[in-house]
Coordinates of C-alpha atoms and ligand atoms in Angstrom, one line a residue:
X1235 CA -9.9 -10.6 -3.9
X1236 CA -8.1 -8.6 -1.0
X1237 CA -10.1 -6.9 1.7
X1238 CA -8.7 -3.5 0.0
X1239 CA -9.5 -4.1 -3.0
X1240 CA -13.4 -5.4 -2.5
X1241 CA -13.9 -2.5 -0.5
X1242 CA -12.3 -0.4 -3.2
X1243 CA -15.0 -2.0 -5.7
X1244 CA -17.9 -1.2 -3.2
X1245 CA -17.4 2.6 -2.6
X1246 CA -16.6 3.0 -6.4
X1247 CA -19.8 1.7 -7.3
X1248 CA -22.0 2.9 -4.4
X1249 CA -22.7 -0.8 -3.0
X1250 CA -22.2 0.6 0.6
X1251 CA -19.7 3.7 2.5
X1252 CA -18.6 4.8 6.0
X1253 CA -21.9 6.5 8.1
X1254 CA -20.5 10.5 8.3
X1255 CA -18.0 9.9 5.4
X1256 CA -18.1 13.5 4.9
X1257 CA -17.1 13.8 9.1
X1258 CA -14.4 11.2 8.6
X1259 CA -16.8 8.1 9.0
X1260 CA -17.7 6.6 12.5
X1261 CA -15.7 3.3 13.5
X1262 CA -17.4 0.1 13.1
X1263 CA -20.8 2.3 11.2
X1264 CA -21.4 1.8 7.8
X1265 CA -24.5 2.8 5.4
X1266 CA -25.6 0.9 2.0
X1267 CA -26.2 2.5 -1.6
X1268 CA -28.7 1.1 -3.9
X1269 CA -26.2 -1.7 -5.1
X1270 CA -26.5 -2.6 -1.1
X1271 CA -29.3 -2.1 -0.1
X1272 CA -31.0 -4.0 -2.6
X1273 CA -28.8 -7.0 -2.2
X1274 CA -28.9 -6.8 1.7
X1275 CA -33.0 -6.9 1.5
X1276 CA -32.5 -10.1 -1.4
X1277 CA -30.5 -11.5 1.2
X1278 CA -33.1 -11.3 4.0
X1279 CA -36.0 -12.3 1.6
X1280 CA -34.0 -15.4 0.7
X1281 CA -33.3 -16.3 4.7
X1282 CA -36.9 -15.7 5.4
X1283 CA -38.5 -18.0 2.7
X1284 CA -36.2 -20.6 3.7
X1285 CA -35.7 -20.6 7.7
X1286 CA -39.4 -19.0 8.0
X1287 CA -40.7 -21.7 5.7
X1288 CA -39.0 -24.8 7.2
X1289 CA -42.8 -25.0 9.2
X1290 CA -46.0 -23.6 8.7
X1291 CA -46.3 -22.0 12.5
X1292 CA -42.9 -20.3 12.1
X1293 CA -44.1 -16.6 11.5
X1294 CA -41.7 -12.8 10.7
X1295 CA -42.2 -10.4 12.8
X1296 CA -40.9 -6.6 13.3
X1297 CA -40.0 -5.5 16.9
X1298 CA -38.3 -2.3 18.3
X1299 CA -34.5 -1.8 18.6
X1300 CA -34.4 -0.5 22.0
X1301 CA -35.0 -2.3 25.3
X1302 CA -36.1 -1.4 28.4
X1303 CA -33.4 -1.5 31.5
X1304 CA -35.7 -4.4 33.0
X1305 CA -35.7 -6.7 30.1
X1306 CA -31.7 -6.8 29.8
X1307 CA -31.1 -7.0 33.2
X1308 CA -33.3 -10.6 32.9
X1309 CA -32.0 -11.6 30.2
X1310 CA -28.0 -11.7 31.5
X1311 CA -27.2 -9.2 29.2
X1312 CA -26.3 -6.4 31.9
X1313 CA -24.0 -8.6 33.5
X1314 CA -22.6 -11.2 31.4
X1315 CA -22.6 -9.5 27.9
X1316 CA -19.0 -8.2 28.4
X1317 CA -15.6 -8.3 26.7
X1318 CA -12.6 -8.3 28.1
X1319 CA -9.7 -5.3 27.5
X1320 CA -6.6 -4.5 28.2
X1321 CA -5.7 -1.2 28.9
X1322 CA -2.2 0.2 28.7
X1323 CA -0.8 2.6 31.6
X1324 CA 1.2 4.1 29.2
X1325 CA -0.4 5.4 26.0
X1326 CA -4.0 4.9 27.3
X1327 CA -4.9 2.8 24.4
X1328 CA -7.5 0.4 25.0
X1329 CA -7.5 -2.9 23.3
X1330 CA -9.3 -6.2 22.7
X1331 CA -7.7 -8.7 24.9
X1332 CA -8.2 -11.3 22.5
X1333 CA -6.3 -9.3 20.1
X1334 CA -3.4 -8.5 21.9
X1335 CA -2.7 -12.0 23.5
X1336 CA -3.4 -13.5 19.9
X1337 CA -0.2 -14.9 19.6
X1338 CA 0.5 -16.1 23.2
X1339 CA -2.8 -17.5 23.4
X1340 CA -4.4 -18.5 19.6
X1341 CA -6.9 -20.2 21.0
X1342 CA -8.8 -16.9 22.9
X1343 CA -9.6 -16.1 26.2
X1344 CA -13.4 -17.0 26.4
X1345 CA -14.5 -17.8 29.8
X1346 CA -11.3 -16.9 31.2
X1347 CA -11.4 -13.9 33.8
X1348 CA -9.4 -10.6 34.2
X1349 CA -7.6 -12.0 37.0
X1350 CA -6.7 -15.0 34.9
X1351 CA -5.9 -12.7 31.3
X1352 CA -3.6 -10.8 33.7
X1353 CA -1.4 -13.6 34.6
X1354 CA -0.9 -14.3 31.3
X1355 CA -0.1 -10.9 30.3
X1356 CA 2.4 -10.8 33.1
X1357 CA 4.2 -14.2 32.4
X1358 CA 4.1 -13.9 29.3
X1359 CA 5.6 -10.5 29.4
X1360 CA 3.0 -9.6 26.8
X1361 CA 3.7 -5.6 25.4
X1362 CA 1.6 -2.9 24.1
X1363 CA 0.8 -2.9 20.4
X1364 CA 1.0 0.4 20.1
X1365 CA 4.2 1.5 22.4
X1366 CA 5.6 -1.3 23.3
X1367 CA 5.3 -1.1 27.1
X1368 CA 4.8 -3.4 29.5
X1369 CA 2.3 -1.3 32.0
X1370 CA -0.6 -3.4 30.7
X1371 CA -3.5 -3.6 33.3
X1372 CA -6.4 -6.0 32.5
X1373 CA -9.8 -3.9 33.9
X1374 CA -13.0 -5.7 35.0
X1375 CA -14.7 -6.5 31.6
X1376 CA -16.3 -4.1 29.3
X1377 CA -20.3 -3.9 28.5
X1378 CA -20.5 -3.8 24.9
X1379 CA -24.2 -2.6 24.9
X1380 CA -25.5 1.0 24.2
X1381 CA -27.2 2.4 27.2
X1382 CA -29.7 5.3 26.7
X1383 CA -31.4 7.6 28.4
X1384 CA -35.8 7.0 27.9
X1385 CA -38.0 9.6 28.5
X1386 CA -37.9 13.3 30.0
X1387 CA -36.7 12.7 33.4
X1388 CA -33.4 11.5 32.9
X1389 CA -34.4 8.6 35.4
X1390 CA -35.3 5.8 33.2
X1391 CA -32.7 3.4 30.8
X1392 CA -33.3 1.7 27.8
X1393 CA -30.7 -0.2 25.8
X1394 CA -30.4 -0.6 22.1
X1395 CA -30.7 -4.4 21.8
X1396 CA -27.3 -6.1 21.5
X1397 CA -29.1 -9.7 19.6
X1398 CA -32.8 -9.8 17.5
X1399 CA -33.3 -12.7 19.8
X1400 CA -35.1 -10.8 22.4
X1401 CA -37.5 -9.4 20.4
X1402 CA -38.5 -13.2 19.7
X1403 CA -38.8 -14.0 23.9
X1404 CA -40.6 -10.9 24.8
X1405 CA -43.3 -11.6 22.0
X1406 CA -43.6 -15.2 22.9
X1407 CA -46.6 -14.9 25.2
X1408 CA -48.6 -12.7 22.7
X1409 CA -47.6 -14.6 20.0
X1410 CA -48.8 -18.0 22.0
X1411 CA -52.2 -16.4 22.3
X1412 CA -52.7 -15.4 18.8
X1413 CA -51.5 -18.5 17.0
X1414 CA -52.5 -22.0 17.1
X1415 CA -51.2 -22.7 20.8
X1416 CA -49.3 -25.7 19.3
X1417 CA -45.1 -25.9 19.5
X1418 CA -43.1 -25.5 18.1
X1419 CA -43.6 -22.4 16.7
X1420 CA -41.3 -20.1 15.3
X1421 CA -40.7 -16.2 15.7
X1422 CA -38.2 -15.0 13.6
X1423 CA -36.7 -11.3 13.4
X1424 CA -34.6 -9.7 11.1
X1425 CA -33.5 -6.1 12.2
X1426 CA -30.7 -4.1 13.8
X1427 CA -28.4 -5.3 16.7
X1428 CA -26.0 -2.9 18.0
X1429 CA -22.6 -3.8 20.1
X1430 CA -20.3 -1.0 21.4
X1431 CA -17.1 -3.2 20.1
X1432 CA -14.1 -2.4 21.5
X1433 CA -12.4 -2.7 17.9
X1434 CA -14.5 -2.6 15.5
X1435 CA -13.1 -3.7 12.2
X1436 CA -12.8 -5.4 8.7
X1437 CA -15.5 -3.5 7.4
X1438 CA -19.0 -5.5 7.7
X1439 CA -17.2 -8.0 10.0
X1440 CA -17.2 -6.2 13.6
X1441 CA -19.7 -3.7 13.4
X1442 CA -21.4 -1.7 15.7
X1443 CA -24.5 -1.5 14.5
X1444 CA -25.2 -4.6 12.1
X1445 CA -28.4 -6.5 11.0
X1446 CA -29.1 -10.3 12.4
X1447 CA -31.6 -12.9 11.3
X1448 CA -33.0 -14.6 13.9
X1449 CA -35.3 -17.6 14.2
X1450 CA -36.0 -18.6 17.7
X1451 CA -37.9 -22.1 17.7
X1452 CA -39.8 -22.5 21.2
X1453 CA -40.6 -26.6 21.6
X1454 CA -41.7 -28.9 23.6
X1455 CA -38.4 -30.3 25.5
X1456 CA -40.1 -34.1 25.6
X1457 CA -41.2 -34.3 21.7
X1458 CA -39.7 -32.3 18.9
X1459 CA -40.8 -34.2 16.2
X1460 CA -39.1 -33.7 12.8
X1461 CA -39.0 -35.5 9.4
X1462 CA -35.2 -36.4 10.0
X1463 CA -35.4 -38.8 7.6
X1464 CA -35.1 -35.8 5.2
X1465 CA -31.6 -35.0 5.9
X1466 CA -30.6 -38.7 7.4
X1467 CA -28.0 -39.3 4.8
X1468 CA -26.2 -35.8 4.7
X1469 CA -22.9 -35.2 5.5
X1470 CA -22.1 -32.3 7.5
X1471 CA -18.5 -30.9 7.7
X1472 CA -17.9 -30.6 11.5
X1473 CA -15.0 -29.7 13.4
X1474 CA -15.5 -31.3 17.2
X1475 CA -14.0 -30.2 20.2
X1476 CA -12.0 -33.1 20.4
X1477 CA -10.6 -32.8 16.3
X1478 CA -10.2 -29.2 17.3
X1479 CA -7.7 -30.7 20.2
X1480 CA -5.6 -32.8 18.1
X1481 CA -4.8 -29.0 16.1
X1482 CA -6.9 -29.8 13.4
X1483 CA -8.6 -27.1 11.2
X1484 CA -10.2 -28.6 8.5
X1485 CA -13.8 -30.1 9.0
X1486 CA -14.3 -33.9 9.0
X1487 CA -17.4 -35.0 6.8
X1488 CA -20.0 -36.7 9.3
X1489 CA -23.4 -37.8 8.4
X1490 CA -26.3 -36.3 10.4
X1491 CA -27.5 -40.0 11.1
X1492 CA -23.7 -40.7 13.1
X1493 CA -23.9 -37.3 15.1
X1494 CA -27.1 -38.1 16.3
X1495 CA -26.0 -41.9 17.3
X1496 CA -22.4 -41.7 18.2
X1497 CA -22.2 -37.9 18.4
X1498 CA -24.0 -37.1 21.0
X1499 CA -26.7 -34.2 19.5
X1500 CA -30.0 -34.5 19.1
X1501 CA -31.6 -35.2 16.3
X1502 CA -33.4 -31.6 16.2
X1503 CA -30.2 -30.0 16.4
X1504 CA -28.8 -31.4 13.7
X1505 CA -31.9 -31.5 11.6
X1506 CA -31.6 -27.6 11.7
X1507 CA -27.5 -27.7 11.2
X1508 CA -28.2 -29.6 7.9
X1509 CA -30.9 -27.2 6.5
X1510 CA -28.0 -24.2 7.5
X1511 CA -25.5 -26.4 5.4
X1512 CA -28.3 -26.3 2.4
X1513 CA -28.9 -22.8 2.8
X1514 CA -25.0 -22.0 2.4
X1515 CA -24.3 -24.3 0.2
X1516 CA -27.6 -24.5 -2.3
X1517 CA -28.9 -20.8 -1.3
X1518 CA -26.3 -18.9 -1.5
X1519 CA -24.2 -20.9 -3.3
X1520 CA -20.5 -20.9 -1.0
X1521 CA -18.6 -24.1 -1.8
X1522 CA -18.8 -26.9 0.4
X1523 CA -15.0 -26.9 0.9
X1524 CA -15.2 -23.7 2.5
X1525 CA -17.4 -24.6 5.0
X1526 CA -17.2 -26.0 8.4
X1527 CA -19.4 -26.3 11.5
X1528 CA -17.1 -25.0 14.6
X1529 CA -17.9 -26.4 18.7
X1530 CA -17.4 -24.3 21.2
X1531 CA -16.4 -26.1 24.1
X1532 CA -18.4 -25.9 27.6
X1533 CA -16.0 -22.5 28.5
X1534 CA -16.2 -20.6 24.9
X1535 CA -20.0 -21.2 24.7
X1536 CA -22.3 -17.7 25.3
X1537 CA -23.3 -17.8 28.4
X1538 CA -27.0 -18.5 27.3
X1539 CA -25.9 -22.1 25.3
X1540 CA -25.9 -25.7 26.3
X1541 CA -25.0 -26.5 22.6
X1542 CA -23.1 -24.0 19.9
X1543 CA -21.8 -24.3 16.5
X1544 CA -20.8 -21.6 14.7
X1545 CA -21.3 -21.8 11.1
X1546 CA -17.9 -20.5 9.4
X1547 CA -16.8 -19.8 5.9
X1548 CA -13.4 -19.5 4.2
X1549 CA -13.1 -16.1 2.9
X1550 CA -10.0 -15.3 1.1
X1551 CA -10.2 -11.8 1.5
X1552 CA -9.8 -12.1 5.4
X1553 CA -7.1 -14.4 5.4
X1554 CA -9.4 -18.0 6.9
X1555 CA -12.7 -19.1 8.2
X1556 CA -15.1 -16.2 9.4
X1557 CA -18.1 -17.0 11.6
X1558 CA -21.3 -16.2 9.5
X1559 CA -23.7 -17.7 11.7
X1560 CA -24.7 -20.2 14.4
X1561 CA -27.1 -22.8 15.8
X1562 CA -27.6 -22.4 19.5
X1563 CA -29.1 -24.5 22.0
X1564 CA -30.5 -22.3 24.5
X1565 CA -32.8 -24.6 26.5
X1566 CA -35.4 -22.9 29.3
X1567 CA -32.4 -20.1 29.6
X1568 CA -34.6 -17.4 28.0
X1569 CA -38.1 -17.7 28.8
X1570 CA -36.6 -18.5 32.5
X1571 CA -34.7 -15.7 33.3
X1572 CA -37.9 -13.6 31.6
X1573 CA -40.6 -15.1 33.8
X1574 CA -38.0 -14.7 36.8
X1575 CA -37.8 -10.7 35.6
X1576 CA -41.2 -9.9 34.4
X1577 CA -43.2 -12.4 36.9
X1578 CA -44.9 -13.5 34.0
X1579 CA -45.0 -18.0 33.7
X1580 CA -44.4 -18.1 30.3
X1581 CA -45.0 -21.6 30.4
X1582 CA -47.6 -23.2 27.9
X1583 CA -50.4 -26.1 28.5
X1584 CA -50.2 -28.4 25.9
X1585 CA -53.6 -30.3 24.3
X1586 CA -52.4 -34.1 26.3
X1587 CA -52.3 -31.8 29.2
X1588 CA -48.4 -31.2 30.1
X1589 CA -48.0 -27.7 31.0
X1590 CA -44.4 -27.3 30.1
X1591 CA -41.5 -24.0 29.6
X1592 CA -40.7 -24.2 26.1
X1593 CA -36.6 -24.6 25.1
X1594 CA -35.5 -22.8 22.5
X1595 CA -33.3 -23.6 19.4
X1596 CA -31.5 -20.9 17.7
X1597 CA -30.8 -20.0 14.4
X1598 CA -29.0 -16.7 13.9
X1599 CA -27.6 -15.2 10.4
X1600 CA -25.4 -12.2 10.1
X1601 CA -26.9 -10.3 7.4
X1602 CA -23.9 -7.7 6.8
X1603 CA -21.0 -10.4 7.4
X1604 CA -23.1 -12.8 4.2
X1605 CA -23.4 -9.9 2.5
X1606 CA -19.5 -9.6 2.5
X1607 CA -18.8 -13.2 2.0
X1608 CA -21.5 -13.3 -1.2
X1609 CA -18.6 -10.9 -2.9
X1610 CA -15.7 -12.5 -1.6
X1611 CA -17.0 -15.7 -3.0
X1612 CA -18.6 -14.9 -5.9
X1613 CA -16.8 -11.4 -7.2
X1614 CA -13.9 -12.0 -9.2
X1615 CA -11.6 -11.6 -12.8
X1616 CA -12.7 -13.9 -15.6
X1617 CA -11.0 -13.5 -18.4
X1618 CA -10.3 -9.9 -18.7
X1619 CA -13.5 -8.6 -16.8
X1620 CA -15.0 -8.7 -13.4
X1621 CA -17.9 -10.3 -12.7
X1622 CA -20.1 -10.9 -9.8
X1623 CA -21.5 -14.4 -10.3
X1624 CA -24.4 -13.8 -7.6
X1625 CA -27.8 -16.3 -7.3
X1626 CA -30.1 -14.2 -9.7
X1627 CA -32.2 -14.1 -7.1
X1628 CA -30.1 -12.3 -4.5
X1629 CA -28.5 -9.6 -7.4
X1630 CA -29.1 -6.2 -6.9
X1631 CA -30.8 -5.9 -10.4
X1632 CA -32.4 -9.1 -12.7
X1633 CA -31.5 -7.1 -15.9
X1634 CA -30.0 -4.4 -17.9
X1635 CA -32.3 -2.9 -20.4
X1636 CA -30.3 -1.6 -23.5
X1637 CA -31.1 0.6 -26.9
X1638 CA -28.3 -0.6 -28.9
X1639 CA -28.4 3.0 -30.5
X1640 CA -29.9 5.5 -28.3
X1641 CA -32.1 7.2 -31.3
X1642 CA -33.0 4.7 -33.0
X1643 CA -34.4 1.7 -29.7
X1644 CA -34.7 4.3 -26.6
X1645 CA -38.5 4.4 -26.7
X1646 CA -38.9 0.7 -27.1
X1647 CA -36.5 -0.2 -24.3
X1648 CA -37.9 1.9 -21.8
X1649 CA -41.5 0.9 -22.6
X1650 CA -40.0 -2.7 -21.8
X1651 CA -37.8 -1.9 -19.0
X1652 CA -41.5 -0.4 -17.5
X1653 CA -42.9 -3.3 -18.3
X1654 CA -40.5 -5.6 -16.5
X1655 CA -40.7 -2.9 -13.5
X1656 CA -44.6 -3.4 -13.5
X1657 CA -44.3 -7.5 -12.7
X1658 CA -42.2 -6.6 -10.2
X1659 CA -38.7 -7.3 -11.6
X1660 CA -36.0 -5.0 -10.6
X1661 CA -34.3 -3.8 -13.8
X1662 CA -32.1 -0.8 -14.9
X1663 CA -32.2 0.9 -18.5
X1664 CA -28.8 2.5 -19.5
X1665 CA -28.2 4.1 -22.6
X1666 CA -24.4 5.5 -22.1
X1667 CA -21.6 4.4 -23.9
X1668 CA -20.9 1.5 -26.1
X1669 CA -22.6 -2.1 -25.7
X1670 CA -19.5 -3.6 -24.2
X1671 CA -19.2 -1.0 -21.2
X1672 CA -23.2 -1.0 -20.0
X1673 CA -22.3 -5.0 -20.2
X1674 CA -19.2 -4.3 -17.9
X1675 CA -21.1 -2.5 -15.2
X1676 CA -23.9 -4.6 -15.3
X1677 CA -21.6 -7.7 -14.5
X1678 CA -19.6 -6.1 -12.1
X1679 CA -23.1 -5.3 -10.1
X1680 CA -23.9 -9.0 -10.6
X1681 CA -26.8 -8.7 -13.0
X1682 CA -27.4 -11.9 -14.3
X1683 CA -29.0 -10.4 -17.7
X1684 CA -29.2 -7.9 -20.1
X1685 CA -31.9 -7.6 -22.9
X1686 CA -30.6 -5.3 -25.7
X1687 CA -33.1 -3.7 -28.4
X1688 CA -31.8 -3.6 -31.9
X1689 CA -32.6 -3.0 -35.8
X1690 CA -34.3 -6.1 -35.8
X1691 CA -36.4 -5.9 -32.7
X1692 CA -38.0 -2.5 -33.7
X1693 CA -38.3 -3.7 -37.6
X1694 CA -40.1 -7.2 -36.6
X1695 CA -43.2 -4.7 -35.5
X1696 CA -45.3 -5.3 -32.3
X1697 CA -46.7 -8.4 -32.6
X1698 CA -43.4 -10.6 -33.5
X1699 CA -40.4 -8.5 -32.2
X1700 CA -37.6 -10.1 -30.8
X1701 CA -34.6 -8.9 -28.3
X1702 CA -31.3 -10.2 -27.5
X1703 CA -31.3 -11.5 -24.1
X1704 CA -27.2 -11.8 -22.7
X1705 CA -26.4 -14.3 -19.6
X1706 CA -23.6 -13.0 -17.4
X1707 CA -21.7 -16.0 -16.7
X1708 CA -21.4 -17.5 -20.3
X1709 CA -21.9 -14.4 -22.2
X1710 CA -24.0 -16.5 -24.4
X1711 CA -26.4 -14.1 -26.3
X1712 CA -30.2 -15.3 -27.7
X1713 CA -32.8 -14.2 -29.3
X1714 CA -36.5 -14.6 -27.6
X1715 CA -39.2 -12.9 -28.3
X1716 CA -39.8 -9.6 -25.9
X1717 CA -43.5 -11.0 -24.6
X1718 CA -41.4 -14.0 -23.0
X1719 CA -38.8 -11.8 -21.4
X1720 CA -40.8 -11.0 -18.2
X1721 CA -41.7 -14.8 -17.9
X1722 CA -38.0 -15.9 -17.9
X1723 CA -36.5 -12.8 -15.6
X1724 CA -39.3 -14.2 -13.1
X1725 CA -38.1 -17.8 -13.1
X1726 CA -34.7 -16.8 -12.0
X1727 CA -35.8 -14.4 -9.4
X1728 CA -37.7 -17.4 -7.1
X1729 CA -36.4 -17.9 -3.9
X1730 CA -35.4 -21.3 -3.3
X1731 CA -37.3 -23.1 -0.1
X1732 CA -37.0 -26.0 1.9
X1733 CA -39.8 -29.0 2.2
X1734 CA -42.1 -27.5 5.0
X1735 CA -42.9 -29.8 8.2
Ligands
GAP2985 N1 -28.6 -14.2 19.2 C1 -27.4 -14.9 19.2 C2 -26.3 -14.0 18.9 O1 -26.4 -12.8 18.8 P1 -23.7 -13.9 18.2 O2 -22.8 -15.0 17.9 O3 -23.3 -12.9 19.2 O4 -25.1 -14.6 18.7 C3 -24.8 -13.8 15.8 O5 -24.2 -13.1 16.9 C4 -24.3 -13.4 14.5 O6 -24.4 -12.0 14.3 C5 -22.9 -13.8 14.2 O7 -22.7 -15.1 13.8 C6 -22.5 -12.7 13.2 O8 -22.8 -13.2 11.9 C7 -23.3 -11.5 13.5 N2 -22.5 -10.6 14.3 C8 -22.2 -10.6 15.6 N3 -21.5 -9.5 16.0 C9 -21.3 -8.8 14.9 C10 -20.7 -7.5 14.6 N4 -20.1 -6.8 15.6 N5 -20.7 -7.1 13.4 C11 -21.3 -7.8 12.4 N6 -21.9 -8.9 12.6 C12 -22.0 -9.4 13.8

């Protein structure tokens, strides 16, 4: 589907709308409807059994969204977390620079500085989008955080955090002291990050205030032992700097055993990259053609990386791959700069007696941008209706509960839609219109089932009554008996997770 057109389908049914759509909306702000919400939460839940449940000491926790001045400041943020603009003397637009020297330079203008984006904009005799003028003027880069003002006396700053991530470094040291004081060990947050993008758009894709999941992995930088053997054999598709080069943009198929030997990455690195790949591909169910593992070189890397893949995803409905998530290497970087700023060591003593600073791998997930590729991949036409072929465990509802004639089955299916509700399975009883239409809606929110309560259901009496249990993707109908309904619904709700080390 087109961009238009999915986001047609979301505000018609409620999945999510602009923040102050009555004002006119807010640029980059959106809010989620029940549709949303409960998908979005699905979504988390099913990156938290798996990431979270890759080890036994990797642990969830829930931190605040704002920051103190000091903790930024350490962390690089205040200085380095910029983008840069271009501003034009004429209108007074501002712009993204990548955006405006898009064509003239494809490949972007990470690491580059103003100095250097204004040459190019002068030799290139690069002109305003807007009003085609010339008078471009390339300002020192723009801080994309949110600043605020904390407390009474108008003296003190905090900062609405701009990555999840630093809620995992600040609570390292507690976090070292209440757990097993073994690494690695795992703190992973999922929550609100906010960025003050310069252009926010494509709906869920440049937001400024978004969700991330976030596992930070603090280990020992001398022995990260993993069962590689698990995920020896598994090809990944990567696009290298060097294949990126030669103009390619399609991913060449590499097995994790290679890039550990001839590519150059260690084996935890790409033990991690493999279990992403299984979560796309086996979680959440995006084709393996669509997916590729994109280097940044030693320039286009955050400043905090010594290694970076993005993980991207073909979307059709934004015209190519879209970055959905990444594995970083971030080495001492952030319990460094944090000891440096808080004068805390944040170092660990280990049981043979090392006292070492823990490195940190990465794994972040962008809740809102999955959220937005789960519907571009999996919402569609089939035949003549439109269907959202979601995991069952990440739909919105499990089932549709249906009288097939109000009068007659209403008391009977809402008994067993409360029923369902009681085990904990999210269901929906609708009674309007004809079968056909509450089957429509149903698979245009992605419900994978609908149990319908007829004639023979209520004349079978209590003890042998049967319903009609629908599957959205083959239509195929059966009958089961209603005691076995809850048992099934909960098989297909299971979150899928990984073999923990
Ligand atoms: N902690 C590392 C970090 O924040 P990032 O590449 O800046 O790295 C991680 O962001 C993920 O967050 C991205 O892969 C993307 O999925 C999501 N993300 C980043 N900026 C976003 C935005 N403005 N709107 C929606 N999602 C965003």
């Amino acid at each position: 589907m087109k961009s238009d057109e999915l986001l047609a389908l979301f505000l018609r049914r409620g999945v999510l709308w602009p923040t102050a759509e009555i004002y006119g909306g807010a640029q980059g702000l959106y809010d989620y409807g029940p549709l949303g919400t409960a998908l979005k939460r699905n979504l988390e839940e099913a990156w938290t059994a798996w990431f979270v449940g890759l080890s036994h000491d990797y642990y969830r926790i829930d931190a605040t969204d704002l920051l103190p001045e000091a903790v930024v400041r350490a962390s690089g943020h205040l200085e380095n977390f910029t983008d840069p603009e271009i501003v034009c003397a004429q209108c007074h637009n501002v712009f993204r620079a990548d955006t405006v020297l898009e064509k003239v330079r494809p490949e972007g203008v990470d690491g580059l500085t103003a100095a250097q984006i204004g040459e190019i904009v002068h030799a290139e005799h690069v002109r305003c989008p807007n009003c085609g003028s010339t008078a471009l003027e390339v300002p020192p880069p723009f801080n994309l955080m949110f600043g605020v003002d904390f407390g009474v006396t108008g003296k003190e700053r905090a900062y609405l955090r701009p990555e999840t991530a630093q809620s995992s470094y600040l609570a390292f040291a507690r976090m070292w002291e209440v757990g097993r004081h073994a690494l690695p060990l795992g703190i992973a947050v999922v929550g609100k990050a906010y960025r003050n993008e310069i252009a926010p758009r494509q709906v869920l894709f440049r937001m400024r205030a978004f969700t991330q999941a976030e596992l930070q992995i603090f280990f020992d930088p001398e022995h990260f032992a993993l069962p590689f053997d698990r995920v020896r054999e598994e090809k990944l598709p990567m696009l290298r700097v060097a294949r990126r080069e030669s103009g390619a943009e399609e991913p060449e198929w590499i097995a994790a055993s290679e890039l550990v030997a001839s590519g150059g990455l260690p084996e935890f690195y790409v033990y991690h990259l493999a279990h992403l790949y299984r979560f796309f591909h086996d979680v959440l169910g995006y084709p393996a053609e669509r997916i590729r593992f994109f280097e940044k070189s030693d320039t286009e890397r955050a400043f905090y990386n010594r290694i970076q893949f993005d993980a991207e995803v073909k979307l059709e409905s934004l015209g190519g791959y879209k970055e959905l998530g990444a594995v970083h290497y971030r080495g001492d970087y952030d319990l460094g700069r944090h000891s440096e700023g808080s004068g805390k060591k944040l170092s660990v003593t280990l049981t043979d007696g090392r006292t070492v600073r823990p490195h940190v791998l990465e794994l972040t997930f962008g809740v809102d941008r999955n959220l937005w590729a789960l519907a571009d991949i999996h919402l569609g036409r089939d035949g003549d209706r439109t269907v959202w072929k979601l995991p069952p465990y990440l739909a919105p509802l499990t089932a549709g509960v249906f009288p097939l004639i109000e009068k007659a089955h209403a008391a009977y299916a809402l008994r067993l839609a409360d029923e369902l509700a009681l085990v904990g399975l999210r269901v929906q009883y609708d009674d309007a219109g004809a079968i056909g239409r509450r089957y429509a809606r149903m698979d245009e929110a992605g419900t994978p089932f609908d149990v319908t309560i007829d004639g023979v259901t209520v004349a079978d009496g209590p003890e042998r009554d049967t319903v009609t249990v629908r599957e959205r993707d083959s239509k195929a109908q059966t009958r089961v008996p209603a005691s076995d309904v809850a048992a099934r619904l909960l098989a297909s709700v299971r979150f899928p997770r990984p073999a923990r080390t």
